[in-house]
Coordinates of C-alpha atoms in Angstrom, one line a residue:
Chain A
X1 CA 5.7 -28.8 -43.1
X2 CA 3.7 -32.0 -43.3
X3 CA 5.3 -33.6 -40.2
X4 CA 4.3 -30.8 -37.9
X5 CA 2.4 -32.0 -34.9
X6 CA -0.9 -30.3 -34.5
X7 CA -1.7 -30.5 -30.9
X8 CA -5.0 -28.9 -31.0
X9 CA -7.9 -31.2 -31.6
X10 CA -10.4 -29.5 -33.8
X11 CA -13.3 -31.1 -32.1
X12 CA -12.1 -29.8 -28.7
X13 CA -14.1 -26.8 -27.5
X14 CA -11.7 -24.1 -28.5
X15 CA -11.8 -21.1 -26.3
X16 CA -10.5 -17.6 -27.0
X17 CA -8.1 -16.8 -24.2
X18 CA -7.0 -13.5 -25.5
X19 CA -9.1 -11.4 -27.8
X20 CA -8.0 -8.1 -29.3
X21 CA -10.9 -5.9 -30.5
X22 CA -10.1 -2.8 -32.6
X23 CA -6.9 -2.4 -30.5
X24 CA -4.8 0.7 -31.3
X25 CA -1.3 0.8 -30.0
X26 CA 1.3 3.6 -29.9
X27 CA 2.7 6.3 -27.8
X28 CA 1.4 9.5 -26.3
X29 CA -2.0 10.6 -25.1
X30 CA -4.9 12.7 -26.5
X31 CA -4.0 14.8 -29.5
X32 CA -0.3 14.0 -29.3
X33 CA -0.9 10.3 -29.6
X34 CA 0.8 8.6 -32.5
X35 CA -0.6 5.3 -33.5
X36 CA 1.8 2.7 -34.8
X37 CA -0.5 0.5 -36.7
X38 CA -4.1 0.2 -37.8
X39 CA -6.8 -1.3 -35.6
X40 CA -6.0 -4.8 -34.6
X41 CA -8.5 -7.6 -34.3
X42 CA -7.0 -10.9 -33.4
X43 CA -7.3 -13.8 -31.0
X44 CA -5.3 -16.4 -29.3
X45 CA -6.9 -19.8 -28.3
X46 CA -6.0 -21.7 -25.2
X47 CA -2.9 -23.8 -25.7
X48 CA -1.8 -22.1 -28.9
X49 CA 1.7 -21.2 -29.9
X50 CA 1.4 -17.9 -31.8
X51 CA 4.3 -16.3 -33.6
X52 CA 4.1 -12.6 -34.2
X53 CA 6.0 -11.5 -37.3
X54 CA 6.5 -8.1 -38.9
X55 CA 9.2 -5.8 -40.2
X56 CA 11.4 -3.8 -37.9
X57 CA 9.6 -0.8 -36.4
X58 CA 6.1 -2.0 -37.2
X59 CA 5.2 -2.1 -33.5
X60 CA 5.6 -5.7 -32.5
X61 CA 7.2 -4.8 -29.2
X62 CA 4.6 -2.1 -28.5
X63 CA 1.8 -4.6 -29.2
X64 CA 3.3 -7.2 -26.8
X65 CA 4.0 -4.6 -24.1
X66 CA 0.5 -3.3 -24.4
X67 CA -0.9 -6.8 -24.2
X68 CA 1.2 -7.5 -21.1
X69 CA -0.3 -4.4 -19.4
X70 CA 3.0 -2.5 -19.4
X71 CA 1.8 0.2 -21.7
X72 CA -1.5 2.0 -22.2
X73 CA -3.4 1.3 -25.5
X74 CA -4.7 4.2 -27.6
X75 CA -8.0 2.6 -28.2
X76 CA -9.9 -0.6 -28.5
X77 CA -9.9 -3.6 -26.2
X78 CA -7.7 -6.3 -25.0
X79 CA -9.9 -9.1 -23.5
X80 CA -8.2 -11.8 -21.5
X81 CA -10.4 -14.6 -20.2
X82 CA -13.5 -12.7 -21.0
X83 CA -12.5 -9.5 -19.2
X84 CA -10.9 -6.3 -20.5
X85 CA -7.4 -6.1 -19.3
X86 CA -7.7 -2.7 -17.7
X87 CA -10.3 -4.1 -15.2
X88 CA -7.7 -6.5 -13.8
X89 CA -5.5 -5.5 -10.9
X90 CA -1.7 -5.5 -11.6
X91 CA -1.4 -8.6 -9.3
X92 CA -4.1 -10.5 -11.2
X93 CA -2.4 -9.8 -14.5
X94 CA 0.9 -11.0 -13.0
X95 CA -0.7 -14.3 -12.0
X96 CA -2.0 -15.1 -15.5
X97 CA 0.5 -13.5 -17.8
X98 CA 4.3 -13.9 -17.8
X99 CA 6.5 -11.6 -19.8
X100 CA 10.0 -11.8 -21.3
X101 CA 11.3 -8.6 -23.0
X102 CA 14.2 -8.0 -25.2
X103 CA 16.0 -6.2 -22.4
X104 CA 19.2 -8.0 -21.5
X105 CA 19.3 -8.2 -17.7
X106 CA 22.8 -8.1 -16.1
X107 CA 22.9 -8.0 -12.4
X108 CA 26.1 -8.7 -10.5
X109 CA 25.6 -11.4 -7.9
X110 CA 22.1 -12.4 -9.0
X111 CA 22.0 -16.2 -9.1
X112 CA 19.9 -18.1 -11.6
X113 CA 17.8 -19.7 -8.8
X114 CA 17.1 -16.3 -7.3
X115 CA 16.0 -14.9 -10.6
X116 CA 13.7 -17.9 -11.2
X117 CA 12.4 -17.4 -7.6
X118 CA 11.3 -13.9 -8.5
X119 CA 8.6 -15.5 -10.6
X120 CA 6.9 -16.4 -7.4
X121 CA 6.5 -12.8 -6.4
X122 CA 2.9 -12.5 -7.4
X123 CA 2.1 -15.4 -5.2
X124 CA 4.0 -14.4 -2.1
X125 CA 3.4 -12.0 0.7
X126 CA 4.8 -8.5 1.4
X127 CA 8.3 -9.7 2.2
X128 CA 8.4 -12.4 -0.5
X129 CA 9.1 -15.3 1.8
X130 CA 8.9 -18.6 -0.1
X131 CA 6.9 -21.6 1.1
X132 CA 7.8 -25.2 0.3
X133 CA 5.3 -25.3 -2.5
X134 CA 6.9 -22.1 -3.9
X135 CA 10.3 -24.0 -3.9
X136 CA 8.7 -27.0 -5.6
X137 CA 7.4 -24.7 -8.3
X138 CA 10.8 -23.1 -8.7
X139 CA 12.5 -26.6 -8.9
X140 CA 10.0 -27.6 -11.6
X141 CA 10.6 -24.5 -13.7
X142 CA 14.3 -25.2 -13.5
X143 CA 13.9 -28.8 -14.5
X144 CA 11.7 -28.0 -17.5
X145 CA 14.2 -25.5 -18.8
X146 CA 17.2 -27.8 -18.1
X147 CA 18.9 -25.3 -15.9
X148 CA 19.7 -27.7 -13.1
X149 CA 23.5 -27.3 -13.5
X150 CA 23.3 -23.6 -13.7
X151 CA 21.2 -22.7 -10.6
X152 CA 24.1 -21.3 -8.6
X153 CA 25.7 -19.4 -11.4
X154 CA 25.5 -15.6 -11.7
X155 CA 23.1 -14.3 -14.3
X156 CA 26.2 -12.3 -15.4
X157 CA 28.1 -15.4 -16.4
X158 CA 25.5 -17.0 -18.6
X159 CA 25.5 -17.2 -22.4
X160 CA 22.7 -15.5 -24.3
X161 CA 20.9 -18.8 -24.7
X162 CA 21.2 -19.8 -21.1
X163 CA 20.1 -16.4 -19.9
X164 CA 17.0 -16.6 -22.2
X165 CA 16.2 -20.0 -20.7
X166 CA 16.5 -18.5 -17.2
X167 CA 14.2 -15.7 -18.1
X168 CA 11.7 -18.2 -19.4
X169 CA 12.1 -20.4 -16.3
X170 CA 11.2 -17.3 -14.2
X171 CA 7.9 -17.0 -16.1
X172 CA 7.2 -20.7 -15.5
X173 CA 7.7 -20.2 -11.8
X174 CA 5.2 -17.4 -12.1
X175 CA 2.8 -20.2 -13.0
X176 CA 0.8 -18.2 -15.6
X177 CA -1.5 -19.5 -18.3
X178 CA -0.1 -17.1 -20.8
X179 CA 3.4 -16.3 -21.8
X180 CA 4.4 -13.3 -23.9
X181 CA 7.9 -13.2 -25.2
X182 CA 9.5 -10.4 -27.2
X183 CA 12.0 -11.8 -29.7
X184 CA 13.2 -14.7 -27.4
X185 CA 15.5 -16.0 -30.1
X186 CA 17.2 -12.7 -31.0
X187 CA 21.1 -12.8 -30.6
X188 CA 21.0 -16.6 -30.5
X189 CA 22.9 -19.0 -32.8
X190 CA 21.0 -21.6 -34.8
X191 CA 21.2 -24.3 -32.2
X192 CA 19.9 -22.1 -29.5
X193 CA 17.2 -20.6 -31.7
X194 CA 15.9 -24.1 -32.1
X195 CA 16.4 -25.0 -28.5
X196 CA 14.3 -22.0 -27.3
X197 CA 11.6 -22.4 -30.0
X198 CA 11.3 -26.2 -29.3
X199 CA 11.1 -25.3 -25.6
X200 CA 8.2 -23.0 -26.3
X201 CA 6.5 -25.7 -28.4
X202 CA 6.9 -28.1 -25.5
X203 CA 5.5 -25.7 -23.0
X204 CA 2.5 -25.2 -25.2
X205 CA 1.9 -28.9 -26.0
X206 CA 2.9 -30.6 -22.8
X207 CA 2.4 -27.9 -20.2
X208 CA -0.8 -26.3 -21.6
X209 CA 0.8 -22.8 -21.8
X210 CA -0.7 -20.3 -24.3
X211 CA 2.3 -18.5 -25.9
X212 CA 2.7 -15.5 -28.0
X213 CA 6.2 -14.6 -29.2
X214 CA 7.6 -12.3 -31.7
X215 CA 10.4 -13.3 -34.1
X216 CA 12.1 -12.6 -37.4
X217 CA 12.7 -16.2 -38.0
X218 CA 10.3 -17.3 -40.7
X219 CA 11.5 -20.9 -41.0
X220 CA 11.0 -21.5 -37.3
X221 CA 7.6 -19.9 -37.3
X222 CA 6.4 -22.0 -40.2
X223 CA 7.7 -25.1 -38.6
X224 CA 6.6 -24.6 -35.0
X225 CA 3.9 -22.1 -34.6
X226 CA 0.2 -23.0 -34.6
X227 CA -0.7 -19.6 -35.8
X228 CA 1.1 -16.6 -37.2
X229 CA 0.2 -13.0 -36.6
X230 CA 1.5 -10.9 -39.5
X231 CA 1.8 -7.3 -38.5
X232 CA 1.8 -4.6 -41.1
X233 CA 0.8 -1.0 -41.5
X234 CA -2.9 -1.7 -41.5
X235 CA -3.0 -4.0 -38.5
X236 CA -2.6 -7.7 -38.0
X237 CA -3.5 -10.6 -40.3
X238 CA -3.8 -13.9 -38.5
X239 CA -3.9 -17.4 -39.8
X240 CA -2.2 -20.8 -39.8
X241 CA 1.3 -20.8 -41.4
X242 CA 0.1 -22.9 -44.3
X243 CA -2.9 -20.7 -45.0
X244 CA -0.9 -17.4 -44.8
X245 CA 1.8 -18.9 -47.0
X246 CA -0.5 -20.2 -49.7
X247 CA -2.4 -16.9 -49.8
X248 CA 0.9 -15.1 -50.3
X249 CA 0.3 -12.9 -47.3
X250 CA 3.7 -13.6 -45.7
X251 CA 5.6 -12.4 -48.7
X252 CA 3.3 -9.5 -49.0
X253 CA 3.8 -8.2 -45.5
X254 CA 7.3 -9.2 -44.8
X255 CA 8.9 -8.4 -48.2
X256 CA 6.6 -5.6 -49.5
X257 CA 8.4 -2.5 -50.8
X258 CA 11.6 -4.3 -50.6
X259 CA 14.3 -2.2 -52.2
X260 CA 15.7 -5.5 -53.5
X261 CA 14.3 -6.5 -56.8
X262 CA 13.6 -10.1 -57.5
X263 CA 13.3 -11.2 -53.8
X264 CA 10.4 -13.5 -53.4
X265 CA 8.8 -16.0 -51.2
X266 CA 7.8 -19.4 -52.5
X267 CA 4.2 -19.8 -51.4
X268 CA 4.6 -23.6 -51.3
X269 CA 7.9 -24.1 -49.4
X270 CA 8.2 -20.9 -47.6
X271 CA 11.7 -20.4 -49.0
X272 CA 13.0 -16.9 -49.8
X273 CA 14.7 -16.8 -53.2
X274 CA 16.6 -14.2 -55.1
X275 CA 16.7 -14.0 -58.8
Chain B
X1 CA 27.2 -20.1 -0.7
X2 CA 24.7 -21.4 1.8
X3 CA 23.3 -19.8 4.9
X4 CA 26.3 -20.9 6.9
X5 CA 28.6 -18.8 4.9
X6 CA 26.4 -15.7 5.3
X7 CA 26.2 -16.2 9.1
X8 CA 29.9 -16.7 9.3
X9 CA 30.5 -13.4 7.4
X10 CA 28.1 -11.5 9.5
X11 CA 29.8 -12.9 12.6
X12 CA 33.3 -11.9 11.4
X13 CA 32.1 -8.4 10.4
X14 CA 30.2 -8.0 13.6
X15 CA 33.4 -8.7 15.6
X16 CA 35.2 -6.2 13.3
X17 CA 32.6 -3.6 14.1
X18 CA 33.1 -4.1 17.8
X19 CA 36.9 -3.8 17.5
X20 CA 36.6 -0.7 15.3
X21 CA 34.2 0.9 17.7
X22 CA 36.5 0.3 20.7
X23 CA 39.5 1.4 18.7
X24 CA 37.7 4.6 17.8
X25 CA 36.9 5.3 21.5
X26 CA 40.6 4.7 22.3
X27 CA 41.9 7.3 19.8
X28 CA 41.8 11.0 20.4
X29 CA 44.0 14.0 21.2
X30 CA 44.0 13.0 24.9
X31 CA 45.8 9.8 25.6
X32 CA 43.6 7.5 27.8
X33 CA 45.1 4.1 28.7
X34 CA 43.2 1.0 27.6
X35 CA 42.5 -0.2 31.2
X36 CA 41.1 3.2 32.1
X37 CA 39.0 3.3 29.0
X38 CA 37.5 -0.1 29.8
X39 CA 36.9 0.9 33.4
X40 CA 35.0 4.0 32.2
X41 CA 33.0 1.9 29.7
X42 CA 32.1 -0.9 32.1
X43 CA 32.0 0.8 35.5
X44 CA 31.8 4.4 34.7
X45 CA 34.8 5.3 36.9
X46 CA 38.3 6.4 36.3
X47 CA 41.3 7.8 38.2
X48 CA 40.9 11.1 36.4
X49 CA 37.4 12.5 36.3
X50 CA 37.9 14.5 33.1
X51 CA 38.6 11.3 31.2
X52 CA 35.1 10.2 32.1
X53 CA 33.8 13.4 30.6
X54 CA 35.9 13.0 27.5
X55 CA 34.8 9.4 26.9
X56 CA 31.1 9.8 27.8
X57 CA 30.4 13.2 26.4
X58 CA 32.7 13.3 23.4
X59 CA 34.1 10.0 22.2
X60 CA 31.0 7.8 22.7
X61 CA 28.7 10.2 20.9
X62 CA 31.2 10.6 18.2
X63 CA 31.7 6.9 17.6
X64 CA 28.0 6.2 17.8
X65 CA 27.4 9.0 15.2
X66 CA 30.0 7.4 13.0
X67 CA 28.2 4.0 13.2
X68 CA 24.8 5.7 12.5
X69 CA 26.0 7.9 9.7
X70 CA 28.0 5.0 8.1
X71 CA 25.2 2.6 8.0
X72 CA 22.6 5.1 6.9
X73 CA 24.6 6.5 4.0
X74 CA 25.5 3.1 2.8
X75 CA 21.9 1.9 2.9
X76 CA 20.8 5.0 1.1
X77 CA 23.5 4.4 -1.5
X78 CA 22.4 0.7 -2.0
X79 CA 18.8 1.8 -2.5
X80 CA 19.7 4.3 -5.1
X81 CA 22.0 2.0 -7.0
X82 CA 19.2 -0.6 -7.2
X83 CA 16.4 1.9 -8.0
X84 CA 18.4 3.6 -10.8
X85 CA 20.2 0.4 -11.8
X86 CA 23.4 2.5 -11.8
X87 CA 26.5 1.4 -10.0
X88 CA 27.7 5.0 -9.5
X89 CA 24.5 6.2 -7.9
X90 CA 24.8 7.2 -4.3
X91 CA 22.7 8.7 -1.5
X92 CA 23.1 12.2 -2.9
X93 CA 21.9 11.6 -6.5
X94 CA 18.5 12.9 -5.6
X95 CA 20.0 16.2 -4.7
X96 CA 19.5 15.6 -1.0
X97 CA 22.8 17.0 0.2
X98 CA 22.6 20.0 -2.0
X99 CA 19.2 20.7 -0.5
X100 CA 20.6 20.5 2.9
X101 CA 23.5 22.8 1.9
X102 CA 21.0 25.3 0.6
X103 CA 19.1 25.2 4.0
X104 CA 22.3 25.8 5.9
X105 CA 23.5 28.4 3.5
X106 CA 20.3 30.3 3.8
X107 CA 20.4 30.2 7.6
X108 CA 24.1 31.0 7.9
X109 CA 24.6 33.5 5.1
X110 CA 21.1 34.6 4.2
X111 CA 20.7 36.2 7.7
X112 CA 23.7 38.4 7.0
X113 CA 22.4 39.5 3.7
X114 CA 19.1 40.5 5.3
X115 CA 20.5 42.1 8.4
X116 CA 24.1 43.2 7.5
X117 CA 26.3 44.4 10.3
X118 CA 24.8 42.2 13.0
X119 CA 26.7 39.5 14.8
X120 CA 25.4 35.9 14.4
X121 CA 26.0 32.8 16.4
X122 CA 24.6 29.6 15.2
X123 CA 23.5 26.8 17.4
X124 CA 24.0 23.3 16.0
X125 CA 20.3 22.8 16.5
X126 CA 19.5 25.6 14.1
X127 CA 21.9 24.3 11.5
X128 CA 20.4 20.8 11.8
X129 CA 16.9 22.1 11.3
X130 CA 17.9 24.2 8.4
X131 CA 19.6 21.3 6.7
X132 CA 16.7 19.1 7.3
X133 CA 14.2 21.6 5.9
X134 CA 16.4 22.0 2.8
X135 CA 16.7 18.3 2.1
X136 CA 13.0 17.8 2.8
X137 CA 12.2 20.5 0.2
X138 CA 14.2 18.6 -2.4
X139 CA 12.5 15.3 -1.4
X140 CA 9.0 16.9 -1.9
X141 CA 10.0 18.2 -5.3
X142 CA 11.3 14.9 -6.4
X143 CA 8.2 13.0 -5.2
X144 CA 6.0 15.4 -7.1
X145 CA 8.1 14.8 -10.2
X146 CA 8.1 11.0 -9.8
X147 CA 4.3 10.9 -9.7
X148 CA 4.2 12.4 -13.1
X149 CA 7.2 11.0 -14.9
X150 CA 7.4 7.3 -15.7
X151 CA 10.9 7.0 -16.9
X152 CA 13.3 6.4 -14.0
X153 CA 16.3 7.8 -15.9
X154 CA 14.5 11.1 -16.4
X155 CA 14.1 11.3 -12.7
X156 CA 17.8 10.6 -12.1
X157 CA 18.7 13.5 -14.5
X158 CA 16.2 15.8 -12.8
X159 CA 17.6 14.9 -9.4
X160 CA 21.1 15.9 -10.6
X161 CA 19.7 19.1 -12.1
X162 CA 17.9 20.0 -8.9
X163 CA 21.1 19.5 -7.0
X164 CA 23.0 21.8 -9.5
X165 CA 20.5 24.6 -9.3
X166 CA 20.6 24.6 -5.5
X167 CA 24.4 24.7 -5.6
X168 CA 24.0 27.8 -7.9
X169 CA 21.9 29.4 -5.2
X170 CA 24.4 28.5 -2.5
X171 CA 27.2 30.1 -4.6
X172 CA 25.3 33.3 -4.9
X173 CA 24.8 33.4 -1.1
X174 CA 28.5 32.7 -0.7
X175 CA 29.5 35.5 -3.0
X176 CA 27.5 38.1 -1.0
X177 CA 28.2 37.0 2.5
X178 CA 30.7 38.0 5.1
X179 CA 34.0 36.1 5.5
X180 CA 33.4 34.7 9.0
X181 CA 30.0 33.4 8.0
X182 CA 31.5 31.9 4.9
X183 CA 33.9 30.1 7.0
X184 CA 31.1 28.8 9.2
X185 CA 29.5 27.4 6.1
X186 CA 32.7 26.0 4.6
X187 CA 33.4 24.2 7.9
X188 CA 30.0 22.7 7.8
X189 CA 30.6 21.4 4.2
X190 CA 33.8 19.6 5.4
X191 CA 31.7 17.3 7.5
X192 CA 32.1 16.4 11.2
X193 CA 31.1 13.5 13.3
X194 CA 31.9 15.4 16.5
X195 CA 29.0 17.9 16.6
X196 CA 26.3 15.6 17.7
X197 CA 25.7 15.8 21.4
X198 CA 24.5 13.0 23.7
X199 CA 21.1 14.7 23.9
X200 CA 20.8 14.7 20.1
X201 CA 21.7 11.1 19.7
X202 CA 18.1 9.8 20.3
X203 CA 16.7 12.2 17.7
X204 CA 19.4 11.0 15.2
X205 CA 18.7 7.4 16.0
X206 CA 14.9 7.8 15.8
X207 CA 15.0 9.5 12.4
X208 CA 17.4 7.1 10.9
X209 CA 15.5 4.2 12.4
X210 CA 12.5 5.3 10.4
X211 CA 14.5 5.3 7.2
X212 CA 15.9 1.8 7.9
X213 CA 12.4 0.5 8.6
X214 CA 11.1 1.9 5.3
X215 CA 14.0 0.1 3.5
X216 CA 13.3 -3.2 5.2
X217 CA 9.6 -2.9 4.3
X218 CA 10.7 -2.5 0.6
X219 CA 13.0 -5.6 0.4
X220 CA 10.8 -7.4 -2.1
X221 CA 10.4 -4.3 -4.2
X222 CA 14.2 -3.7 -4.2
X223 CA 14.8 -7.3 -5.3
X224 CA 12.3 -7.0 -8.1
X225 CA 13.7 -3.6 -9.3
X226 CA 17.0 -5.4 -10.0
X227 CA 15.3 -6.5 -13.2
X228 CA 14.2 -3.0 -14.0
X229 CA 10.8 -1.4 -13.6
X230 CA 9.1 -3.2 -16.5
X231 CA 9.9 -6.7 -15.2
X232 CA 9.1 -5.5 -11.7
X233 CA 5.6 -4.5 -13.0
X234 CA 5.2 -7.8 -14.8
X235 CA 5.7 -9.7 -11.6
X236 CA 3.0 -7.7 -9.9
X237 CA 5.1 -5.0 -8.1
X238 CA 3.6 -1.6 -7.7
X239 CA 6.6 0.4 -9.0
X240 CA 5.2 3.8 -8.0
X241 CA 4.7 2.7 -4.4
X242 CA 8.2 1.3 -4.4
X243 CA 9.7 4.4 -5.7
X244 CA 8.0 6.6 -3.2
X245 CA 8.9 4.3 -0.2
X246 CA 12.5 4.2 -1.3
X247 CA 12.8 7.9 -2.1
X248 CA 11.4 8.8 1.3
X249 CA 13.7 6.3 3.0
X250 CA 16.7 7.6 1.1
X251 CA 15.8 11.2 1.8
X252 CA 15.4 10.6 5.5
X253 CA 18.6 8.6 5.8
X254 CA 20.8 10.9 3.7
X255 CA 19.1 14.1 4.8
X256 CA 19.4 13.4 8.5
X257 CA 23.0 12.4 8.3
X258 CA 23.8 15.5 6.3
X259 CA 21.9 17.7 8.7
X260 CA 23.8 16.3 11.7
X261 CA 27.2 15.7 10.2
X262 CA 27.4 17.8 7.0
X263 CA 27.8 16.1 3.6
X264 CA 29.9 13.0 3.8
X265 CA 30.8 11.7 0.4
X266 CA 31.7 8.4 -1.3
X267 CA 30.8 6.1 1.6
X268 CA 27.4 5.6 0.1
X269 CA 28.7 4.8 -3.4
X270 CA 31.6 2.6 -2.3
X271 CA 30.2 0.5 0.5
X272 CA 27.4 -1.3 -1.4
X273 CA 30.1 -2.6 -3.8
X274 CA 32.3 -3.8 -1.0
X275 CA 29.3 -5.6 0.5
X276 CA 28.4 -7.2 -2.8
X277 CA 32.0 -8.3 -3.2
X278 CA 32.1 -9.9 0.3
X279 CA 28.7 -11.6 0.3
X280 CA 28.6 -12.3 -3.5
X281 CA 24.8 -11.8 -3.7
X282 CA 22.3 -9.3 -5.1
X283 CA 19.6 -10.3 -2.6
X284 CA 18.6 -7.3 -0.5
X285 CA 17.6 -9.6 2.4
X286 CA 21.4 -10.1 2.8
X287 CA 22.6 -6.8 1.3
X288 CA 20.6 -4.5 3.6
X289 CA 22.2 -5.8 6.9
X290 CA 25.5 -6.3 5.1
X291 CA 25.9 -2.7 3.8
X292 CA 24.8 -1.4 7.2
X293 CA 27.5 -3.4 8.9
X294 CA 30.2 -2.5 6.4
X295 CA 29.2 1.1 6.3
X296 CA 29.5 1.5 10.1
X297 CA 32.9 -0.1 10.1
X298 CA 34.2 2.0 7.2
X299 CA 33.1 5.3 8.7
X300 CA 34.6 4.3 12.1
X301 CA 37.9 3.6 10.3
X302 CA 37.6 6.9 8.4
X303 CA 37.0 8.6 11.8
X304 CA 40.2 7.0 13.2
X305 CA 42.2 8.2 10.3
X306 CA 40.8 11.7 10.6
X307 CA 42.0 11.8 14.2
X308 CA 45.6 11.5 12.8
X309 CA 46.7 9.2 15.6
X310 CA 49.8 10.6 17.3
X311 CA 48.9 14.2 16.6
X312 CA 46.4 16.5 18.0
X313 CA 45.1 17.8 14.7
X314 CA 42.0 16.6 12.9
X315 CA 41.4 16.0 9.2
X316 CA 38.0 16.9 7.8
X317 CA 36.0 13.6 7.7
X318 CA 34.8 14.4 4.2
X319 CA 38.3 14.4 2.8
X320 CA 39.1 11.1 4.5
X321 CA 36.0 9.4 3.1
X322 CA 36.9 10.7 -0.3
X323 CA 40.4 9.3 0.0
X324 CA 39.1 5.9 1.0
X325 CA 36.0 5.9 -1.2
X326 CA 37.4 7.1 -4.5
X327 CA 39.9 4.3 -5.0
X328 CA 37.0 1.9 -4.6
X329 CA 34.9 3.8 -7.1
X330 CA 37.9 3.8 -9.5
X331 CA 38.2 0.1 -9.1
X332 CA 34.5 -0.4 -9.8
X333 CA 34.7 1.6 -13.0
X334 CA 37.9 -0.1 -14.2
X335 CA 36.7 -3.6 -13.3
X336 CA 33.3 -3.1 -14.9
X337 CA 34.0 -1.5 -18.2
X338 CA 30.7 -2.4 -19.8
X339 CA 29.0 0.6 -18.2
X340 CA 28.9 2.0 -21.7
X341 CA 26.3 -0.6 -22.6
X342 CA 24.1 0.0 -19.6
X343 CA 21.0 1.8 -20.6

């Protein structure tokens, strides 16, 4: 934990890029609405890598989808760059926020380069013709995600890790300040989990991206994230990994009501132990 | 996989289209020698004047209809496969052909039920209009639904149910009608490329042209929809506009072909897969012209088979397209066994 590189200089003027104010998420409308979580008050600063953690079914995906403008909120506000998200046009959102869902995309005949090129859609005209600067952007996204050797492959033929990198490359081509990723390391083996998480870290540190991703991988979150959002029934608790760990919050939210007796989280090391 | 390869494939298939078109003109119950056929086509003259009539008034309209119908159904099928992300979707998933059947059934058989005992003769114009109105009605219903329902799979299921309920109505009409009228209707459902007259061709072309234009206008939307509606939204696509453009385009294409030629099955499902296999791409900028080309060729070939070369009998075109199309569909299903995981 000690060797973690903090890239944010505390003296720097930290700005809230995303701010959630009393946000309520869930499904339905009016009287039939069912909220998934308590009111959420949180924020993400520019250039931060934020990991969203919580137990299955607590509403992580719903929160991310709502923040990406793909789902209506039930109440409260999502403020991005000082403006409530519902005031933005769909195209404006697409130019500042890239999204990767858990959905596995399989399209016969769709080549990696064509997929990455779709990231340029918010920047191109009605027919989607690409200019030379669009192509440059696509090349750069491919280089950053080390996909150079795979550009002519079918999306169908990629491994899970490669496909995830291609989906991330697409959002890089989209050239957005914010990336929101729903469980980008699910289904991946240990090497690829690290590969994707380190890629996200690099994008935040070297490319100035502001990233929010959900994960179940505590170890990776503790090591790499600048901040953790812990999602429970009453909303979201935010804090640095060290802070949340020492206050015992992580164990409280992630292991609470566990049917397993004797499972506990060491507040110093972040290790889960069984008696 | 560069541009050169695409152009080469379009060239080859273009030549194949020309050959199939000429071969289709050559085949028929009356045997017209090749040199006479060419002379009629190029100079408009022949040693026997009835041959000119046969070629100009029957064979050319028939072959042109095959080209138009083939390209339209295939394009409609491609659009539906992309919008619903389902490899087995086709031009009729929205219930368009059932709507057209209902229109025709009401005209042909409803009249008898209202005025029994009278004799009816139906102009092709009347049948075309009835089929058009029927498919238009289904399209309007579907558009109303798609404004309100967000989930695309729900719309697919509703389209299938609309189709089923119209078929139920048609069955009731069939049950109560007179034999000769029933036959008129059954003959319509077998499909025919030979009912379109020269005078009607411009109407057919104009209507289908509008459908094709709407499709070309939606190229970017179609490509984005390959990733599903959520991803399409996240890259700034207005999914609702896209759906409406594509539903209207598909309804015009499939509805018009059904109105003029009756329901012609399986071309629309099979051809997009053949085109994807040949061009090895998912990009609609290539696929749209590709399916149109392949669709025209396939329906011309189906038409030639339906003429049963060497005999003077005709097979119903709908049976021939099923015989060609179903093996392709079977092959898609067997090759691609992970349909079970598609959600």
